[in-house]
Coordinates of C-alpha atoms in Angstrom, one line a residue:
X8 CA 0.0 0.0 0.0
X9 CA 1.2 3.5 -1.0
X10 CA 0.3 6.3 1.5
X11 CA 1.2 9.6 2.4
X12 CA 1.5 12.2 5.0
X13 CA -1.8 15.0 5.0
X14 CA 0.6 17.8 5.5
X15 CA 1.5 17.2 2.0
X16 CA -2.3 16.1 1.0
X17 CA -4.5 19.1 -0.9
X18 CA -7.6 19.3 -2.7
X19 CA -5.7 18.2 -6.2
X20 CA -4.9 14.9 -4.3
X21 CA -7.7 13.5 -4.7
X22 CA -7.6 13.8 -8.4
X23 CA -4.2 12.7 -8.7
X24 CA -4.8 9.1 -6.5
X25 CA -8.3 8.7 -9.1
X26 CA -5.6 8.9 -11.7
X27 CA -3.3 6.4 -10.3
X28 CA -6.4 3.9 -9.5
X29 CA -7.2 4.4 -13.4
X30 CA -3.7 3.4 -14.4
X31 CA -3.6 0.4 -12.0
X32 CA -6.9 -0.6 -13.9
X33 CA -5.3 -0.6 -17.1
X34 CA -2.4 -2.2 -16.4
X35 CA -4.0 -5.3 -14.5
X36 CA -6.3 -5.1 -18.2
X37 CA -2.9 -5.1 -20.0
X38 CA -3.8 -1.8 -22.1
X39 CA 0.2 -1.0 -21.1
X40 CA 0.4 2.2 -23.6
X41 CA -3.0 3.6 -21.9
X42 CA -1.7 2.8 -18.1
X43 CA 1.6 4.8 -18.9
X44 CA -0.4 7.8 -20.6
X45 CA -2.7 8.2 -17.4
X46 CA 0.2 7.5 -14.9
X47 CA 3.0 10.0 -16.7
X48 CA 5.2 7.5 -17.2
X49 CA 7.3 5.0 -19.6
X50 CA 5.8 2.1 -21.4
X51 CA 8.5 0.1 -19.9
X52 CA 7.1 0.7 -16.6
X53 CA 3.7 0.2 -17.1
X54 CA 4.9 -3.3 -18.6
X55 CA 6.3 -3.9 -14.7
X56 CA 3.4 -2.9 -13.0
X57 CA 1.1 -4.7 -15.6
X58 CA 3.3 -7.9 -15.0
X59 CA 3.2 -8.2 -11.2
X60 CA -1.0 -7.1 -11.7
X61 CA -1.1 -10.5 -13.5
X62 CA 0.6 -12.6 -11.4
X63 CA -1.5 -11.6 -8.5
X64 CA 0.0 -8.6 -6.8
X65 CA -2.2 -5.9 -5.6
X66 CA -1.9 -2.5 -5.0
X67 CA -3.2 -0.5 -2.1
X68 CA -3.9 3.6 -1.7
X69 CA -3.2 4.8 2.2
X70 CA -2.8 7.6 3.7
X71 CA -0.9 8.6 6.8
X72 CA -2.9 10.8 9.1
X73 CA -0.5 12.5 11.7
X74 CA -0.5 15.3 14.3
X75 CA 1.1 17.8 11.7
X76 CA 0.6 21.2 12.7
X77 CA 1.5 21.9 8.9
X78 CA -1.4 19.8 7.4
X79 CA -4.6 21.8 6.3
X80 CA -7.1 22.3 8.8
X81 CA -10.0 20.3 6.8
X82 CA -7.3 18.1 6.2
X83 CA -9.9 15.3 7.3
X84 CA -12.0 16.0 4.1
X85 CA -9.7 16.0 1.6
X86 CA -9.1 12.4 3.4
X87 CA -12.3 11.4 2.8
X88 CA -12.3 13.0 -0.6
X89 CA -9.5 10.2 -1.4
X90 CA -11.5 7.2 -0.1
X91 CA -8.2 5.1 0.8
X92 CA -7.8 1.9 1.6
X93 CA -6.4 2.7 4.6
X94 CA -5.6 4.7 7.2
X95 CA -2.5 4.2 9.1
X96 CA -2.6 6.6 12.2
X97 CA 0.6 8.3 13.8
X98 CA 2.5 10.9 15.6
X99 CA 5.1 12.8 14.9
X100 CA 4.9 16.0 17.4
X101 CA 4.0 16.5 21.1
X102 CA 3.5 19.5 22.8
X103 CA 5.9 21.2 25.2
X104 CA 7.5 24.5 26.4
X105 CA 10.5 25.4 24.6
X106 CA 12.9 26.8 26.6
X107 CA 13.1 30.0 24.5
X108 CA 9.9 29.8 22.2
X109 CA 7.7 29.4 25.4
X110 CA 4.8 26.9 25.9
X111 CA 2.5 25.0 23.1
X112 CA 5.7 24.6 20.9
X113 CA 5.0 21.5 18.6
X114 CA 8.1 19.3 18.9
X115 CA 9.3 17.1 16.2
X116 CA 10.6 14.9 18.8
X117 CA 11.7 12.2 15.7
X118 CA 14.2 14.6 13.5
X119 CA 17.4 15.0 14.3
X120 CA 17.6 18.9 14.1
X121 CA 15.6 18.9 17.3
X122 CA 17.9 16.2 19.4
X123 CA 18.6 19.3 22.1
X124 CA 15.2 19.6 23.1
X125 CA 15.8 15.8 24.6
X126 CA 18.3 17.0 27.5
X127 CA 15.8 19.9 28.6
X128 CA 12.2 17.6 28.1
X129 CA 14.3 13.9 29.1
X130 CA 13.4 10.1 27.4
X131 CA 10.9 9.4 29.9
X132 CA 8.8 12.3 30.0
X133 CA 8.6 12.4 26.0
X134 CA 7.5 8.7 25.3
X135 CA 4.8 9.5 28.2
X136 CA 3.2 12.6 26.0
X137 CA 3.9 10.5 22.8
X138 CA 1.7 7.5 24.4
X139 CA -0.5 9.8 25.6
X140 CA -1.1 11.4 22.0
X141 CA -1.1 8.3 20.4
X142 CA -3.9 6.7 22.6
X143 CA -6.4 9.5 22.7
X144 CA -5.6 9.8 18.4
X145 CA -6.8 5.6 18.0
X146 CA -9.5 6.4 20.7
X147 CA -11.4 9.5 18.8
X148 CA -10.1 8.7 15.4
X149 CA -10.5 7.0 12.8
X150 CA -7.7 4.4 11.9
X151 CA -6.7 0.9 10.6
X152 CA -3.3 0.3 11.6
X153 CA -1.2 2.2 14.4
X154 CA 2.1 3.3 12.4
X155 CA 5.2 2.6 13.8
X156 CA 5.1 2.4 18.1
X157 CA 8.7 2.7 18.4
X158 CA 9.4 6.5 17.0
X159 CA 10.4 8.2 20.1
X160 CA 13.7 5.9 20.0
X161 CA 14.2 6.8 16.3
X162 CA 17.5 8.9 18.0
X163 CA 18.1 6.0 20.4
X164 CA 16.3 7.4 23.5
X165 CA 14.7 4.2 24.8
X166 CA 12.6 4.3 28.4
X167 CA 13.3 1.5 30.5
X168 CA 12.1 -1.9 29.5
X169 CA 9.4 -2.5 32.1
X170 CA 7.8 0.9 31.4
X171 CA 8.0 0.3 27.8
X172 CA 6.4 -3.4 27.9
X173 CA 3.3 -1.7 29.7
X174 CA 2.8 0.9 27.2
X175 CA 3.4 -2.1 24.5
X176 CA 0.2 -4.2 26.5
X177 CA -1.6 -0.9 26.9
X178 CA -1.3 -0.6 23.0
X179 CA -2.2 -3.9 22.1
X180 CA -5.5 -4.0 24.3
X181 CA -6.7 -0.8 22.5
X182 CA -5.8 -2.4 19.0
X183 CA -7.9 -5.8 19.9
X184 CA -10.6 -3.7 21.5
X185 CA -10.9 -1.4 18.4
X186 CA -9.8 -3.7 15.5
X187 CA -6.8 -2.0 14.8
X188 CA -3.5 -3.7 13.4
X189 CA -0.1 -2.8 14.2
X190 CA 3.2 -2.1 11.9
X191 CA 6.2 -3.3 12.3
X192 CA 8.5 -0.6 10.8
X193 CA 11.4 -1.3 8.9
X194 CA 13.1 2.3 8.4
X195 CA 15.1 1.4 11.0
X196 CA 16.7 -1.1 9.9
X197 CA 18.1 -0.1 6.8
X198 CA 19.1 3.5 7.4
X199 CA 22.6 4.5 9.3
X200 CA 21.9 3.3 12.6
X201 CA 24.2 2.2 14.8
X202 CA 24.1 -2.0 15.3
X203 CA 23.3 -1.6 19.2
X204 CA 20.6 0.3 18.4
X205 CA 19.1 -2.2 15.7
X206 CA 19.8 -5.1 17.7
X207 CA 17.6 -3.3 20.7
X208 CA 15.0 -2.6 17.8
X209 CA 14.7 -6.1 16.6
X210 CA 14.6 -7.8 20.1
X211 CA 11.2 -4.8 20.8
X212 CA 9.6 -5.4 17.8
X213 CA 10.1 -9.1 18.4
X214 CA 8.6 -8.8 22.0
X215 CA 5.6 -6.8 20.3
X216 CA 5.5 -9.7 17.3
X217 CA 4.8 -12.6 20.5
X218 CA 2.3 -10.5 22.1
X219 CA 0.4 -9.4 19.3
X220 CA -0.2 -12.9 18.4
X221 CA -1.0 -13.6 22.0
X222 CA -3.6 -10.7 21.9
X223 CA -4.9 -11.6 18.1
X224 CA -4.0 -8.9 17.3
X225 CA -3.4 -8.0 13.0
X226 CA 0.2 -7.2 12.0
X227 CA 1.5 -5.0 9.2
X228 CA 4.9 -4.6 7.8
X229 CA 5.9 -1.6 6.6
X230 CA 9.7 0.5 4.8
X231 CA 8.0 3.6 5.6
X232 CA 9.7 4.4 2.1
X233 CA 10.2 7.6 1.2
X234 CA 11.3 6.8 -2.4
X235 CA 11.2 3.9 -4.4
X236 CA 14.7 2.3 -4.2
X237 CA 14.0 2.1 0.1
X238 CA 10.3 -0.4 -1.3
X239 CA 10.4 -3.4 0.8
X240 CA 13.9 -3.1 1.9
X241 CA 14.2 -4.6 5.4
X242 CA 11.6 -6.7 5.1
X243 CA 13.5 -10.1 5.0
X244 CA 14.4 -9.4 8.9
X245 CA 11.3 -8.5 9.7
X246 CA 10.0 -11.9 8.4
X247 CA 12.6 -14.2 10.2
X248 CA 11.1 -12.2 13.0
X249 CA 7.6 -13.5 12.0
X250 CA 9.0 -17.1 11.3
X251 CA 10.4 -16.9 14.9
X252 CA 6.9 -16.4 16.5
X253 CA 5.2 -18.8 13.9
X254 CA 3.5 -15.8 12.6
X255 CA 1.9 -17.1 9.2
X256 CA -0.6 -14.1 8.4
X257 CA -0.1 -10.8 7.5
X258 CA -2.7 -7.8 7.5
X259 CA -3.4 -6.2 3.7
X260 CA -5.9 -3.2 3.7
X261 CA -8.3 -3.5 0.9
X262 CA -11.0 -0.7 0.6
X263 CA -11.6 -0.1 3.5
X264 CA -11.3 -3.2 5.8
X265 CA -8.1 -5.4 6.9
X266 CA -7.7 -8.7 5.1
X267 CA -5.8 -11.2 6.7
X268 CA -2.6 -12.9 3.7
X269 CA -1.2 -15.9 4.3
X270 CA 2.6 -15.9 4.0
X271 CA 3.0 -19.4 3.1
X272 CA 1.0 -21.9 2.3
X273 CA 1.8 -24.5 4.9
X274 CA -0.3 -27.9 5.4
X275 CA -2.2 -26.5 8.2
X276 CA -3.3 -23.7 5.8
X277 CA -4.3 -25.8 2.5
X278 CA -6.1 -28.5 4.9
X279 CA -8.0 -25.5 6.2
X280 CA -8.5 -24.3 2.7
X281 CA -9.8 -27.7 1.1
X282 CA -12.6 -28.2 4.0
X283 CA -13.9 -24.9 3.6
X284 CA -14.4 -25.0 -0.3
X285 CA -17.3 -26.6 -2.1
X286 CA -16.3 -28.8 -5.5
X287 CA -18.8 -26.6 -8.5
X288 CA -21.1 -28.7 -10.1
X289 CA -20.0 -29.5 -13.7
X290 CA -21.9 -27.8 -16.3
X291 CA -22.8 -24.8 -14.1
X292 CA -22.9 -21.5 -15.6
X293 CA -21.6 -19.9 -12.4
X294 CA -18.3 -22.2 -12.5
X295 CA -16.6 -19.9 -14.5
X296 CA -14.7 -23.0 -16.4
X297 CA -14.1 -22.9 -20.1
X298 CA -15.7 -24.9 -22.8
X299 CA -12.6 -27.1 -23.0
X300 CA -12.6 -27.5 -19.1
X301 CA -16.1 -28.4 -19.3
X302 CA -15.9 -30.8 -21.7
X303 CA -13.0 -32.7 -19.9
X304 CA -15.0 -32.8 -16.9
X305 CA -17.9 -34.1 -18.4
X306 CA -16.2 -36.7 -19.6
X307 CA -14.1 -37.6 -16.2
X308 CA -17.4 -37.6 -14.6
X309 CA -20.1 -40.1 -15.0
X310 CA -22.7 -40.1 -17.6
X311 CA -26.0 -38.7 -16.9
X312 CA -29.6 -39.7 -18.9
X313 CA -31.5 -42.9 -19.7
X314 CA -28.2 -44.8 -20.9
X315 CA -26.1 -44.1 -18.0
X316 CA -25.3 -46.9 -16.2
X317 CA -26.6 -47.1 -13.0
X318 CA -24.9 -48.2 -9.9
X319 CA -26.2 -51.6 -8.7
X320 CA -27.9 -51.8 -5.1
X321 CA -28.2 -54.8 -3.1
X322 CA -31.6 -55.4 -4.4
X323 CA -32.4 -58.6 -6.3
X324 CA -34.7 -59.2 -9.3
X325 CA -37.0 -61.4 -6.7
X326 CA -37.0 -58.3 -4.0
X327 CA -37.7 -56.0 -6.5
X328 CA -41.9 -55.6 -6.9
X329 CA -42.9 -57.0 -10.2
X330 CA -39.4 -58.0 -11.3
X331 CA -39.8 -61.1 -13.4
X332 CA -43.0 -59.8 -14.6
X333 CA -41.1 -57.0 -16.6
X334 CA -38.4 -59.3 -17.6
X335 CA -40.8 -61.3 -19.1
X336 CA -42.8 -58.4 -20.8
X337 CA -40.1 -57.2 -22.4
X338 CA -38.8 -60.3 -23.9
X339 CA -42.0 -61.2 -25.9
X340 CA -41.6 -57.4 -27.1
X341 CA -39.0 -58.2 -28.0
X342 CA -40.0 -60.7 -30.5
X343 CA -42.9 -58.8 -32.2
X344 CA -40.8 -56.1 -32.4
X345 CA -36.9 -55.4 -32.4
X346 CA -35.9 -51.8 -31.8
X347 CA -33.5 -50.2 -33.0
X348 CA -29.9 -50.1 -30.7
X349 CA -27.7 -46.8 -30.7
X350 CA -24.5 -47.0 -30.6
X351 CA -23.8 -45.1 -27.5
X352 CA -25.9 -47.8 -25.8
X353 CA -23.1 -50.5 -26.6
X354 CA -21.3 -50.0 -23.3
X355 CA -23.7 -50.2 -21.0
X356 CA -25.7 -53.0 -22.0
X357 CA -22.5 -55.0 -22.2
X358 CA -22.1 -53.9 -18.8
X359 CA -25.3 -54.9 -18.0
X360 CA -25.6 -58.3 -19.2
X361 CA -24.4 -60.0 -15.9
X362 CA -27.7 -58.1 -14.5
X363 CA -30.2 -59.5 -17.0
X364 CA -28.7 -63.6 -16.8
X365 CA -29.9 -63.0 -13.5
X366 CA -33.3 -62.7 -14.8
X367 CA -33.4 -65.0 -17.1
X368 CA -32.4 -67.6 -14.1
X369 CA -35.5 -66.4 -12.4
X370 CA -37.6 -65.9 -15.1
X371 CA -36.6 -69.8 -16.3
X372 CA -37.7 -70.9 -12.6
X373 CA -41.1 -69.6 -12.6
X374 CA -42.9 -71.7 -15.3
X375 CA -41.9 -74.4 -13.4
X376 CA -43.8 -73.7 -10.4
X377 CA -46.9 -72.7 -12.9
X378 CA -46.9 -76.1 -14.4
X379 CA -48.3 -77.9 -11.4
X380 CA -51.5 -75.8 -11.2
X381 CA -52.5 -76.2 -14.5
X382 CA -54.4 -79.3 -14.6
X383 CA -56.9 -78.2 -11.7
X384 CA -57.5 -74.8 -14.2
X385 CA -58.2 -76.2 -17.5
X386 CA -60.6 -78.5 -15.9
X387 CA -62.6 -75.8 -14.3
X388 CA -62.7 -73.7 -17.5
X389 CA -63.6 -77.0 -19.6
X390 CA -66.9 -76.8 -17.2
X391 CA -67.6 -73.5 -17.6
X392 CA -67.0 -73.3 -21.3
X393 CA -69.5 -76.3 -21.9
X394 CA -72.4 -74.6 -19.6
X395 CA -71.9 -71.0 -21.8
X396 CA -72.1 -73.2 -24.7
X397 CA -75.3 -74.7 -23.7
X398 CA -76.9 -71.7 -22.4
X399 CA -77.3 -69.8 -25.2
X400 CA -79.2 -72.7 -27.2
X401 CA -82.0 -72.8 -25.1
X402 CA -82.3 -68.8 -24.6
X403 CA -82.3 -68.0 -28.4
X404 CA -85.1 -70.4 -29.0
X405 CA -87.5 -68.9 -26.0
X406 CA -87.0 -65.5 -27.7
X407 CA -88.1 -66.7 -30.9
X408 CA -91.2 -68.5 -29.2
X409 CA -92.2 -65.1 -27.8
X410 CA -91.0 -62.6 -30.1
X411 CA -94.7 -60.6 -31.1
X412 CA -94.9 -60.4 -34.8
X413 CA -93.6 -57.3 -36.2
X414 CA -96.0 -54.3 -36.8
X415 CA -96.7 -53.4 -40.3
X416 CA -94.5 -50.5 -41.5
X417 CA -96.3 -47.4 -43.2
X418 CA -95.5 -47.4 -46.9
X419 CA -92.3 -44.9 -48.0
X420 CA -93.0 -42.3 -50.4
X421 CA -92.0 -42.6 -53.3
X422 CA -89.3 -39.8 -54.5
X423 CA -90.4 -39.3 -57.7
X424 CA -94.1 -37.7 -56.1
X425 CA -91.8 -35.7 -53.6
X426 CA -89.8 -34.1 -56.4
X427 CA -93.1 -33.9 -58.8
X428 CA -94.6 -31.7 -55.5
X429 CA -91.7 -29.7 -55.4
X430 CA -91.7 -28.4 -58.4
X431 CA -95.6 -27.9 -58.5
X432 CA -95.1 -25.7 -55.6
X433 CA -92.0 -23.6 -57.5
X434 CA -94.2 -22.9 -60.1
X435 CA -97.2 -21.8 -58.5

């Protein structure tokens, strides 16, 4: 994420970051000649840019909101005005009385031009206004991440350890309370610093790494660079420092909120990973799989229709209701009439031939059992056939007997009178 201080922020900012989103857009879309146009810059370095977009880097826009007396006073707008990512909250000055400038005199307790003021103010009393400015900043502001805790020792003035460890657990209850993340700074590290004084920085920001973790509370790395060549230097400390504690995650702002990046993708992590996601059902137009990768899963899958094969159950043709009834049904339709067989079908009726010799065993048993009742039934229907033989006989001829002769039928007209009236009547 690139941020920077409000002193330097005007009303034009907010233009110029809307530019710089706009060029990020267009490089991650590969339109490299359009991304350098909009940013001001070479082709050759929108080609970088547009590279690491498509590999999966992402960019973030920040801004550091401090206790600047030089920043605008509706500094805060033109903040909002920006919409960034983030905000990472800081401070830089603390109020005291100047020996010869009197009292309310802003402090940049941090730069080096204004190392005197230490002997007259002393370490302890300025990381006690620091803390005290920081804390009332993250309670009544708005923030995301808490930018570099260690400052005040920037010129090696360092309280003692005890003192500092309970404004470190003050810090870190605040953070967890509020959601906030912290940064581990880097600056340090790779400006002209005398080793002691790194070695002291490493073993604080190592003690803050543990409890942090402890607390669950995010962590951000930062260079705090000022230019481009100091991007990401230090950083390779700061993550044997994370190794050390078994820190895996780091925080990434992304519009607005604090998502939590995996450093490496350990077993823990993927085993995670795989039980949270859900396979997508093939064929799906949500899937977002090609044609191609479509195809080959369809085809890795099984088939689905009426010629799939179906997977076999425990159930027989003899527990199955009706099951030699069918069988037998379908072989004398069979004989009157042979359909026609695709040739997708092939496979699975080969595949299912163990299936139907199994009902052709039970089918072959039945008659058997059929066999034995058959004598007792034709006899019964021999006697019934012969009494509906008889039967009839005798009530056809007490019909005729009775019948009443028929009643003589008027005689038809003839049609040659009906037309002969007809044409009478026309002509009258």
């Amino acid at each position: 994420m690139v941020s920077d201080h409000t002193n330097y922020l005007t009303f034009e900012d907010p233009a110029a970051v809307n530019l710089v989103r706009r060029a990020l857009k267009l490089a991650e879309a590969g339109d490299l000649y359009g991304a350098a146009e909009t940013a001001g810059v070479d082709v050759a370095h929108a080609a970088v840019v547009s590279e690491g977009l498509r590999k999966g880097m992402r960019f973030s826009i920040g801004a550091e909101v401090d206790n600047d007396p030089r920043a605008r006073p509706d500094a805060q707008n033109i903040v909002d005005a920006m919409r960034p990512d983030a905000i990472i909250r800081s401070v830089h000055f603390i109020t005291i009385e100047h020996p010869e400038k009197g009292p309310d005199y802003q402090w940049a307790f941090d730069r080096s031009d204004f190392a005197s003021l230490f002997d007259h103010v002393g370490t302890d009393r300025t990381w006690q206004l620091y803390v005290a400015a920081l804390f009332d900043a993250l309670e009544k502001l708005p923030a995301h991440i808490v930018g570099h805790f260690y400052v005040p020792a920037t010129l090696g003035r360092w309280p003692a350890v005890a003192t500092l460890e309970k404004y470190e657990n003050h810090l870190l209850d605040l953070c967890a309370r509020r959601g906030l993340a912290v940064e581990i700074n880097s600056r340090f590290l790779y400006r002209d610093y005398p080793e002691d004084q790194k070695r002291k920085y490493l073993d604080a920001n190592r003690r803050l790494i543990r409890k942090a973790k402890a607390k669950g509370v995010g962590i951000a790395v930062g260079a705090d660079a000022h230019s481009p060549k100091d991007q990401g230097a230090g950083f390779a400390q700061i993550l044997r420092l994370l190794d050390e504690a078994r820190v895996n995650e780091l925080v990434f702002p992304i519009a607005g909120r604090l998502a939590r990046v995996a450093l490496r993708a350990t077993k823990e992590h993927l085993e995670r990973r795989t039980a949270v996601a859900i396979a997508p059902a093939v064929g799906s137009s949500i899937t977002g799989f090609g044609r191609a990768e479509l195809a080959e899963l369809e085809t890795q899958s099984p088939r689905r229709g009426r010629r799939a094969q179906r997977p076999t159950t425990g159930r027989t043709a003899k527990s199955r209701p009706g099951g030699p009834k069918r069988t037998a049904a379908k072989k004398s339709a069979g004989k009157t009439k042979a359909r026609p067989q695709k040739v997708g079908a092939r496979k699975a009726t080969r595949k299912a031939a163990p299936k139907r010799a199994a009902r052709r065993t039970t089918a072959a048993r039945r008659p058997a059992k059929k066999t034995a009742r058959k004598p007792a039934r034709t006899a019964r229907h021999a006697k019934k056939s012969a009494v509906r033989k008889v039967m009839p006989k005798k009530k056809a001829t007490a019909k005729k007997v009775l019948r009443k002769p028929a009643k003589p039928s008027r005689p038809a007209k003839r049609p040659a009178a009906k037309k002969a009236a007809k044409k009478t009547a026309r002509r009258r």
